[in-house]
């Protein structure tokens, strides 16, 4: 009976998906329940920077990270108030689920701008778009985006329990130095699936991460999951680039003409090392003049990449098309229209649960059987 009820929650006629044998899926949206998380005007928070009470998730909730802990799915999600001048200040909330579909959220954020060394990067845009991986010893590392109103910068934090976090600063701090500062975001760390845990995994002696929100996708390496270095071409040490296009990063993938990912590429959940290679679910943005004419301008739809297992810089294959796109009212209309932005992937009881932001306003889930 439980199985029948679960199936009824899923879309009876899921969107068409052309799958290749290395891909995860096919996914079906849980239309009977979606969106599974929406804005909440009843929860309040004493903002330490603003010095007043704010309704911290009143405006929108979206773009979640997920991990499995104690046989439950923990979701860290982005929430916006209506006070901040940059479309609301973003903080990160925490919700927990036993079945991957119904979540109970905590009344206050677990991660937020504070009067600390990161304030100059996080205020007052906030802390955005988390992605979380685990280490062998059970510690969690989160990449997130700080936004100060001028630049988005990729940052790192860690936690032992997902409740209390230590900020480590800019992911590329040692690389940037001096005036070498640039826009960066969306860090997807390569991991491997161990049971239901996603464990950060070294390849050739280093941790790897895919990152960026540009026409090209980039990679970075680290020895400790805290200090990251973009993989770049050689250039004069005196050169001071000011944006990612000037840094000299080596491209590992690029946009395509005639496809949903014709304008930009952006990593989704943490990449997974599989038997066939490194699988990265990614978000693509459509540009009508060069992209998919059947999709509205600016549509965010998701595809999948496969990189060589022993060479994360070498693209091995990519999905022929998107496998999920906006086709529900709450995905089509919102803060940003026409958006399915995938960011969290969890394994629980033989199923994949894929969590995504809808129109930068709500959170939904799609489900697939594991092969």
Tab-separated table of N, CA and C in Angstrom, residues 9-12 14-15 27-32 34 324-328 330-331 340 356 365-367:
chain	number	residue	atom	x	y	z
A	9	UNK	N	2.211	9.739	-6.054
A	9	UNK	CA	2.712	11.091	-5.849
A	9	UNK	C	3.573	11.561	-7.010
A	10	UNK	N	4.058	10.615	-7.799
A	10	UNK	CA	4.938	10.954	-8.909
A	10	UNK	C	4.130	11.232	-10.164
A	11	UNK	N	4.697	12.060	-11.012
A	11	UNK	CA	4.019	12.417	-12.242
A	11	UNK	C	3.725	11.177	-13.074
A	12	UNK	N	2.462	10.930	-13.453
A	12	UNK	CA	2.125	9.734	-14.225
A	12	UNK	C	2.688	9.778	-15.646
A	14	UNK	N	5.830	11.564	-16.877
A	14	UNK	CA	7.000	12.423	-16.697
A	14	UNK	C	7.466	12.951	-18.042
A	15	UNK	N	8.105	14.092	-18.025
A	15	UNK	CA	8.635	14.711	-19.228
A	15	UNK	C	9.569	13.749	-19.957
A	27	UNK	N	14.203	10.494	-14.114
A	27	UNK	CA	13.572	11.077	-12.941
A	27	UNK	C	12.105	11.400	-13.221
A	28	UNK	N	11.292	11.294	-12.179
A	28	UNK	CA	9.897	11.710	-12.248
A	28	UNK	C	9.643	12.729	-11.142
A	29	UNK	N	9.037	13.834	-11.508
A	29	UNK	CA	8.708	14.848	-10.520
A	29	UNK	C	7.597	14.340	-9.584
A	30	UNK	N	7.714	14.658	-8.312
A	30	UNK	CA	6.710	14.261	-7.329
A	30	UNK	C	5.561	15.273	-7.364
A	31	UNK	N	4.793	15.216	-8.440
A	31	UNK	CA	3.769	16.232	-8.667
A	31	UNK	C	2.682	16.235	-7.606
A	32	UNK	N	2.473	15.106	-6.958
A	32	UNK	CA	1.449	15.049	-5.924
A	32	UNK	C	1.799	15.847	-4.688
A	34	UNK	N	4.800	18.356	-4.864
A	34	UNK	CA	5.569	19.557	-5.219
A	34	UNK	C	4.696	20.798	-5.286
A	324	UNK	N	15.430	17.453	-17.336
A	324	UNK	CA	14.389	18.091	-16.549
A	324	UNK	C	14.317	19.552	-16.976
A	325	UNK	N	13.094	20.063	-17.081
A	325	UNK	CA	12.897	21.454	-17.507
A	325	UNK	C	11.662	22.009	-16.803
A	326	UNK	N	11.493	23.335	-16.797
A	326	UNK	CA	10.294	23.930	-16.198
A	326	UNK	C	9.051	23.609	-17.035
A	327	UNK	N	8.039	23.010	-16.404
A	327	UNK	CA	6.779	22.771	-17.101
A	327	UNK	C	5.581	22.815	-16.153
A	328	UNK	N	5.821	23.260	-14.920
A	328	UNK	CA	4.750	23.445	-13.946
A	328	UNK	C	4.631	24.930	-13.613
A	330	UNK	N	4.622	26.644	-10.901
A	330	UNK	CA	5.563	27.148	-9.897
A	330	UNK	C	7.014	27.087	-10.380
A	331	UNK	N	7.258	26.415	-11.506
A	331	UNK	CA	8.585	26.406	-12.119
A	331	UNK	C	8.708	27.495	-13.202
A	340	UNK	N	14.237	25.512	-13.448
A	340	UNK	CA	14.458	24.300	-12.645
A	340	UNK	C	15.963	24.257	-12.400
A	356	UNK	N	15.493	20.609	-6.348
A	356	UNK	CA	15.791	21.737	-7.216
A	356	UNK	C	14.949	22.953	-6.843
A	365	UNK	N	11.060	18.279	-5.786
A	365	UNK	CA	11.868	17.058	-5.830
A	365	UNK	C	11.428	16.180	-6.993
A	366	UNK	N	12.392	15.475	-7.589
A	366	UNK	CA	12.136	14.456	-8.589
A	366	UNK	C	12.818	13.169	-8.107
A	367	UNK	N	12.255	12.019	-8.444
A	367	UNK	CA	12.725	10.753	-7.889
A	367	UNK	C	13.052	9.771	-9.011
